[in-house]
Short mmCIF file of C-alpha atoms and ligand atoms in Angstrom, two decimals:
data_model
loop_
_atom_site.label_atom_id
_atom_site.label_comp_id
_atom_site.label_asym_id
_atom_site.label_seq_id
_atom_site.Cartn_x
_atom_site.Cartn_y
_atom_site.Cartn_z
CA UNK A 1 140.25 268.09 68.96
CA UNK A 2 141.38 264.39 68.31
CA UNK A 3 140.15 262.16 70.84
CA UNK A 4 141.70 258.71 71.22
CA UNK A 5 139.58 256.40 74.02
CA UNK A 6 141.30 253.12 75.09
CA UNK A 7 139.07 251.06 77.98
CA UNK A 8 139.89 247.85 79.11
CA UNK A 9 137.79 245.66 81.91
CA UNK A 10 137.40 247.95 84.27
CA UNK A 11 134.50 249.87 82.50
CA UNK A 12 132.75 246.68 82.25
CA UNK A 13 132.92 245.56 86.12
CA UNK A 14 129.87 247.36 86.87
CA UNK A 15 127.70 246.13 84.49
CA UNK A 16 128.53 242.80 85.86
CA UNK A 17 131.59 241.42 83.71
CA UNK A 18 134.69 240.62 86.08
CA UNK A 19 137.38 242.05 85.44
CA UNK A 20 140.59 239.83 84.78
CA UNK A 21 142.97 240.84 87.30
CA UNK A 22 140.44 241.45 90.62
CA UNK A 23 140.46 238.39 93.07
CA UNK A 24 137.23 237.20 91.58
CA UNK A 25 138.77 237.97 88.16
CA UNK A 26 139.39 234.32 87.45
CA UNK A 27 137.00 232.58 84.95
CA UNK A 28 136.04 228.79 85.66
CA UNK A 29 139.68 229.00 87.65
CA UNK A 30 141.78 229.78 85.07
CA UNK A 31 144.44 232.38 84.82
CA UNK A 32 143.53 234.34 81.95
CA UNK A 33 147.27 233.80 80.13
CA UNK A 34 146.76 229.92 80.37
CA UNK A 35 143.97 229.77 78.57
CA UNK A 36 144.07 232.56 76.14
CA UNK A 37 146.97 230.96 74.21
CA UNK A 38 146.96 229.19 70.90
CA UNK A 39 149.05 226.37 72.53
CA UNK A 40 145.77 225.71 75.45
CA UNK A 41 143.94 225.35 72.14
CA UNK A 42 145.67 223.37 70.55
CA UNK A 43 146.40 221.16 73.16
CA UNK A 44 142.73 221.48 74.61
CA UNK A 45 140.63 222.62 72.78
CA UNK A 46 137.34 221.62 74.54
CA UNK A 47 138.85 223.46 77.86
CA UNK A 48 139.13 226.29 75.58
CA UNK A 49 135.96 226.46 73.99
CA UNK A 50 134.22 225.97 77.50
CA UNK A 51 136.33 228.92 78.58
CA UNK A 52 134.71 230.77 76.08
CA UNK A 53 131.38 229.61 75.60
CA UNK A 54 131.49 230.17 79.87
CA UNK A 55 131.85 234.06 78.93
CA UNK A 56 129.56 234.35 75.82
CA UNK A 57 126.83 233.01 77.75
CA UNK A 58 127.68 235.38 80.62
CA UNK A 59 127.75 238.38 78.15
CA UNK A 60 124.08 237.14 76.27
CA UNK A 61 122.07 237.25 79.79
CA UNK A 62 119.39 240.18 79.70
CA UNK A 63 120.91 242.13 82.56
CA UNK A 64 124.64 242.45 81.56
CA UNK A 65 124.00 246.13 79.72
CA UNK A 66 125.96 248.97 78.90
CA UNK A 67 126.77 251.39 82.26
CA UNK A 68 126.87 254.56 82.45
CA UNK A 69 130.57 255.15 81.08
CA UNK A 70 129.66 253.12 78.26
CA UNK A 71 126.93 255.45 77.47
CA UNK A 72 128.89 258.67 78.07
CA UNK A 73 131.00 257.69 75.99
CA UNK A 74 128.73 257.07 72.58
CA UNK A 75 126.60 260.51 74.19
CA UNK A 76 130.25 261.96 73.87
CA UNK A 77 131.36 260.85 70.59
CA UNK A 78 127.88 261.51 68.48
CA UNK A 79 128.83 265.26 69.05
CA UNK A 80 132.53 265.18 68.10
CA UNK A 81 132.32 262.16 65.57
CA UNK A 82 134.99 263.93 63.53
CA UNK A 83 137.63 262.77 65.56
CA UNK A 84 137.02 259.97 67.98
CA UNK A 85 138.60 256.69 68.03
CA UNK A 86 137.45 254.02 71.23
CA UNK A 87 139.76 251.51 71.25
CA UNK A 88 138.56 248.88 73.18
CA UNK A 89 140.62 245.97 75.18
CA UNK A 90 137.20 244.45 75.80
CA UNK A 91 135.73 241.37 73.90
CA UNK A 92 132.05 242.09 75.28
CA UNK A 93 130.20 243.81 72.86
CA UNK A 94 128.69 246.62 75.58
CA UNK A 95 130.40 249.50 73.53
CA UNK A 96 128.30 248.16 70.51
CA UNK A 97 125.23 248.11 72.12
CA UNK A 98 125.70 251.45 73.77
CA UNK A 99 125.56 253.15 70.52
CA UNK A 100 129.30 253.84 70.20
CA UNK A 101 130.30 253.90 66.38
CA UNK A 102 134.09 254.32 65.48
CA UNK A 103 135.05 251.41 67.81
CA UNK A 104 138.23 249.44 67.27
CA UNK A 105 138.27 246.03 69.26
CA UNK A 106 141.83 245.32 69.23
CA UNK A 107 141.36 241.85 71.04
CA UNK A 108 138.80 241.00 68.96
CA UNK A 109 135.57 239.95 69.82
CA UNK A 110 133.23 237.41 72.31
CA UNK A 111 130.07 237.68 69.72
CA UNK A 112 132.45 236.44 66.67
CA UNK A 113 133.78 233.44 65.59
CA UNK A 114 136.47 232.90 63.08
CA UNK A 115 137.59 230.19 60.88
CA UNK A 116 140.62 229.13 61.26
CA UNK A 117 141.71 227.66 57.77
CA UNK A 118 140.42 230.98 55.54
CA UNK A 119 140.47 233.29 58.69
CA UNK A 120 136.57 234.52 57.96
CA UNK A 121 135.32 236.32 60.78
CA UNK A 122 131.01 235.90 61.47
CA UNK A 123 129.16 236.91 64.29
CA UNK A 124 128.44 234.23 66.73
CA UNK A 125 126.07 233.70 70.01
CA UNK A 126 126.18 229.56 70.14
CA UNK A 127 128.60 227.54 72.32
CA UNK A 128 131.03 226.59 70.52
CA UNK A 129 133.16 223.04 70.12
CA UNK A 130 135.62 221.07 68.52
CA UNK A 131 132.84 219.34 66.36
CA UNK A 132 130.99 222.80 65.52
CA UNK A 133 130.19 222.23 61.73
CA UNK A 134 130.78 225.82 59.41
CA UNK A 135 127.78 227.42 59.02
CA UNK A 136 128.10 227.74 55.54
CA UNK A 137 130.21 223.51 54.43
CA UNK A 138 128.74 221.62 57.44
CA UNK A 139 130.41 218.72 56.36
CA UNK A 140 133.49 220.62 57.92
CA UNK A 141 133.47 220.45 61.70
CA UNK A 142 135.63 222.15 64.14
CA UNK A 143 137.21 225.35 62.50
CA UNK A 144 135.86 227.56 64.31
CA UNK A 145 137.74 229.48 67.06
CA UNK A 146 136.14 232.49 69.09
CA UNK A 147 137.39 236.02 67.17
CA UNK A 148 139.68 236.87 69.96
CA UNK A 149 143.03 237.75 70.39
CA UNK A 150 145.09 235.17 72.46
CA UNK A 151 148.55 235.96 74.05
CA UNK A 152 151.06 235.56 72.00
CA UNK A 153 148.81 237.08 68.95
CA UNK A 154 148.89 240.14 67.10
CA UNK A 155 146.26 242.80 68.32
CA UNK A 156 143.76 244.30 65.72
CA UNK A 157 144.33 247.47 64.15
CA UNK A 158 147.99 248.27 65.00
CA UNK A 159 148.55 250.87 62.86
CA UNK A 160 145.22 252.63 62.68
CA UNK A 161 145.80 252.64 66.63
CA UNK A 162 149.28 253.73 66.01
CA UNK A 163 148.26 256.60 63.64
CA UNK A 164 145.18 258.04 65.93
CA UNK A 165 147.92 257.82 69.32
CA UNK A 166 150.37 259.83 67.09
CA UNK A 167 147.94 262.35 66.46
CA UNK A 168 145.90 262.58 69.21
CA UNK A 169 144.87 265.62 71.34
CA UNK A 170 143.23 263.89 74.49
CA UNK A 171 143.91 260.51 75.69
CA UNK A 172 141.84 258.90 77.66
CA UNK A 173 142.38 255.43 79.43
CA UNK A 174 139.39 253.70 81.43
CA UNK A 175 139.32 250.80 83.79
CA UNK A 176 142.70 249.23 82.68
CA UNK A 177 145.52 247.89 84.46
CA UNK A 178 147.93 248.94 82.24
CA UNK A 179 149.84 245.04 82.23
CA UNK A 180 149.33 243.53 79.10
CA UNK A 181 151.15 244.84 75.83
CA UNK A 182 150.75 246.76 73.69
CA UNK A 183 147.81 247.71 74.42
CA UNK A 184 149.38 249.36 77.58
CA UNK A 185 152.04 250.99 75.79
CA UNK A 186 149.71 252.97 73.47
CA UNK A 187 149.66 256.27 75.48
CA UNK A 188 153.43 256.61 74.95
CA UNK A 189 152.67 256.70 71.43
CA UNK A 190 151.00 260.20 71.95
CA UNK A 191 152.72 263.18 70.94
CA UNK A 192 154.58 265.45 74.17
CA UNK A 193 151.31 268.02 74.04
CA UNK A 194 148.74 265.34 74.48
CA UNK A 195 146.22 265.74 77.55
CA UNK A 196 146.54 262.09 78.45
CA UNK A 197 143.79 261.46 81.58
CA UNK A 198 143.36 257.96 82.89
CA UNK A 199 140.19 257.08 84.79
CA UNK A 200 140.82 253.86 86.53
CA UNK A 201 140.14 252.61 90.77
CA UNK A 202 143.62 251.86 91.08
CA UNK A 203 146.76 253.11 90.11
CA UNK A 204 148.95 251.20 87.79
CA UNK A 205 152.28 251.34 86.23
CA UNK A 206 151.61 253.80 83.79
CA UNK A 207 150.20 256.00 85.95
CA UNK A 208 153.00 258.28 85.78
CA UNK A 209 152.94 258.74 81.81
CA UNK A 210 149.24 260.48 82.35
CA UNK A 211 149.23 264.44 82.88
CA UNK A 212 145.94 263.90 85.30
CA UNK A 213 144.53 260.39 86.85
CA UNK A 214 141.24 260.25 88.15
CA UNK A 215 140.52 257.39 90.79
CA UNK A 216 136.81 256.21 90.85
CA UNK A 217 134.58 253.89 89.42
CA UNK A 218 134.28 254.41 85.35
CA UNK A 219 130.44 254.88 86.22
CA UNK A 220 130.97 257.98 88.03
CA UNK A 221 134.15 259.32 86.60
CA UNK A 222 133.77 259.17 82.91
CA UNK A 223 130.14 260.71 82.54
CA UNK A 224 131.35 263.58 84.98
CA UNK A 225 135.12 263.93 83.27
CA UNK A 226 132.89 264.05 80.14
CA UNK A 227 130.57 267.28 81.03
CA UNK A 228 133.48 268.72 82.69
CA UNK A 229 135.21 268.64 79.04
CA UNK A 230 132.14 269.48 77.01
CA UNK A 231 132.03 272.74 79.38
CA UNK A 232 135.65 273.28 79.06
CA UNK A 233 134.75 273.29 74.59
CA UNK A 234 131.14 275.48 75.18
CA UNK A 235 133.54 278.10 76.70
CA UNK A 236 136.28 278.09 73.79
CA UNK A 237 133.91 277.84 71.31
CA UNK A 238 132.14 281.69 73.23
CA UNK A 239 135.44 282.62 73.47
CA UNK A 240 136.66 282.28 70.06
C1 BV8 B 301 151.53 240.52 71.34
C2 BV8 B 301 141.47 238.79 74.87
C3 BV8 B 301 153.12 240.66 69.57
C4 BV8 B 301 141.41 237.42 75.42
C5 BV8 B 301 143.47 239.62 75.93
C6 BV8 B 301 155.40 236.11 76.09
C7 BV8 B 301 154.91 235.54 74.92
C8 BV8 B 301 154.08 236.24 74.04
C9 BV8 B 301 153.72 237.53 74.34
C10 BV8 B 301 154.17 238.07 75.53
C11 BV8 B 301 155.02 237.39 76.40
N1 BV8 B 301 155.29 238.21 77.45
C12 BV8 B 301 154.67 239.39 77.27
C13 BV8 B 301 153.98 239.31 76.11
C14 BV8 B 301 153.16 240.30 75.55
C15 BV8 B 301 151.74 239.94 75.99
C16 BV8 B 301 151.53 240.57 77.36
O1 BV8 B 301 151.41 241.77 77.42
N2 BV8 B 301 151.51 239.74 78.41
C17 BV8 B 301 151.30 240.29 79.74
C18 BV8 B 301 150.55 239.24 80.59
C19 BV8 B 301 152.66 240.64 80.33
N3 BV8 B 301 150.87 240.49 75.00
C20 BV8 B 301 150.48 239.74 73.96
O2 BV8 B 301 150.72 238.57 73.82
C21 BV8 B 301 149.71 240.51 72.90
N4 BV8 B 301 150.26 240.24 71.62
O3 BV8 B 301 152.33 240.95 72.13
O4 BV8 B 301 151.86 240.19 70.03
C22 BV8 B 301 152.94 242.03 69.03
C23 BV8 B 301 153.37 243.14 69.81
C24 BV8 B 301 153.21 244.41 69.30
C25 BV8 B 301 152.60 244.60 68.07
C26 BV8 B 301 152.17 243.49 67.35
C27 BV8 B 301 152.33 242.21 67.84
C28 BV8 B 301 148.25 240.08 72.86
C29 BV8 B 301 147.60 240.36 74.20
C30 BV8 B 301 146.11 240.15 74.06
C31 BV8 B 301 145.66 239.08 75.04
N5 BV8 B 301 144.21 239.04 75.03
N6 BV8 B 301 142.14 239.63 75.84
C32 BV8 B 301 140.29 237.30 76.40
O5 BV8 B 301 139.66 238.29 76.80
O6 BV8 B 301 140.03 236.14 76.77
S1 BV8 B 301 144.20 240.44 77.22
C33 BV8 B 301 143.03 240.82 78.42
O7 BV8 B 301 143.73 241.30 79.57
C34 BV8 B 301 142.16 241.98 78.08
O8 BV8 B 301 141.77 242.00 76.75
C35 BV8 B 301 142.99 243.17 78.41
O9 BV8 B 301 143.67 243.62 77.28
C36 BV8 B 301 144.04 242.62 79.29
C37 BV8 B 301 144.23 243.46 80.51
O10 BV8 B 301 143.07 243.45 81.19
P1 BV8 B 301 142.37 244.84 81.59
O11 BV8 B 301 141.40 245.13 80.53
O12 BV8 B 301 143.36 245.90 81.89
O13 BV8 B 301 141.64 244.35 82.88
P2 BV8 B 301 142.29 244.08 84.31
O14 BV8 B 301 141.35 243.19 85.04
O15 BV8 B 301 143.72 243.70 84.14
O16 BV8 B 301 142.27 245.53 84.97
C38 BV8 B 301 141.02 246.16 85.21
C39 BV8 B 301 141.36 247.53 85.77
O17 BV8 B 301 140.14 248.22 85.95
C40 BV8 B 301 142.06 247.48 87.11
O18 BV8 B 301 143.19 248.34 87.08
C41 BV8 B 301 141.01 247.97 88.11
O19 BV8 B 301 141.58 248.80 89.11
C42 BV8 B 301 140.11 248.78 87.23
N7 BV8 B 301 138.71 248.76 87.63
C43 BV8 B 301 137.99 247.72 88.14
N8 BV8 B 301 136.70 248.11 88.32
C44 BV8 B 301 136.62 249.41 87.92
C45 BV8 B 301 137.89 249.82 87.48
N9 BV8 B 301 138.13 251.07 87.02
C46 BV8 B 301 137.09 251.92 86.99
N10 BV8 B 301 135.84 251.60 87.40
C47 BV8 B 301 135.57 250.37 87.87
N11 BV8 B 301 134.32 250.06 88.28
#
């Protein structure tokens, strides 16, 4: 069975991330889309960077872990790694350190910085800042960005994403509000017998495209949805 996994903030609000579109989903005050542009860093960059740097920090403190979702998850996929695909929304690395493996981070990622002259991607845990010298020329100060995917900016892995929706048996969407695109539009990409399940608290606009929703907090929901499906395999594997 293909398995295709997209999860957004909402599997990350209980190990202590906020989410982006909650009341308290603002960072620093900022809505999300006017700072996560290429034209706010451009035009200020230091506001950017502190953005950033705000969330990195955030992200590196000892008791922002994985949750249980994020753990079902990687439990889930070591036993079916022959076709699982987590695409993640996320740009904390808690997938990563749950022990997930085929992950695809299609807004990049908080723990990476990229250059922005030759595009070089290297992990990164420092603030960063306009005058940041490369790591590698540090005569050359201030190309780094953070490896994240503004608005306005292409999404990672397009067609890999496109390929695994096209094929996939289960869908399964956690803890996303289904508003920015394309990530959002990805479950219409699955084909017309796709089990398409979306675990979220709320409902959202593409609520209607799943075949089953389950409300609840990822926490509870995914580990249980999990052993509920790994029962449902047990007995066709008997029965075959
Ligand atoms: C693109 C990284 C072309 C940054 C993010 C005008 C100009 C340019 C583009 C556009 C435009 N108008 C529209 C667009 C498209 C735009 C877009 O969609 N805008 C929206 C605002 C309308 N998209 C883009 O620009 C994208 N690029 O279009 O390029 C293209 C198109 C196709 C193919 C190729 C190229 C790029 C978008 C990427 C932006 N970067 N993140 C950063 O993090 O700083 S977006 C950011 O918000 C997240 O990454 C995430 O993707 C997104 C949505 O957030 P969610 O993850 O869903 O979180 P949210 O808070 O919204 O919801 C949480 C949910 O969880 C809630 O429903 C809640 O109920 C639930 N929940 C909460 N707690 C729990 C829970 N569920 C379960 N358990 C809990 N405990």
């Amino acid at each position: 069975m293909k398995v295709v996994v997209l999860t957004g903030a909402g599997i990350s609000a209980e190990s202590g991330i906020p989410t982006f579109r909650s009341a308290d989903g603002l960072w620093e005050g900022h809505r999300l889309e006017d700072v996560a542009t290429p034209i706010a860093f451009q035009q200020n960059p230091e506001l950017v960077h502190q953005f950033y740097n705000a969330r990195r920090r955030h992200l590196l403190q000892a008791h922002i872990l994985p949750n249980a979702a994020h753990i079902a998850l990687a439990d889930y996929e070591a036993t079916h790694d022959d076709d699982f695909l987590l695409i993640t929304q996320n740009v904390d690395n808690l997938h990563f350190v749950a022990g997930s493996q085929n992950i695809l981070p299609m807004h990049g990622q908080l723990m990476e910085a990229r250059c922005t002259e030759t595009n070089k991607v290297i992990p990164w845990c420092e603030d960063l800042t306009p005058h940041t010298p490369d790591p590698e020329t540090p005569s050359r100060r201030g190309r780094l960005r953070p490896n994240v995917v503004w608005f306005g900016e292409t999404p990672y892995g397009m067609e890999e994403i496109q390929r695994a929706a096209q094929n996939a048996d289960l869908f399964l969407a956690v803890g996303t509000s289904a508003v920015v695109y394309p990530a959002a539009g990805i479950v219409e990409q699955t084909p017309s017998y796709c089990r398409r399940v979306e675990i979220n608290l709320d409902a959202t606009p593409q609520s209607k495209v799943f075949t089953e929703t389950i409300r609840g907090p990822a926490s509870i929901e995914v580990p249980e949805f999990l052993q509920r499906l790994q029962t449902e395999e047990n007995k066709q594997t008997r029965s075959d």
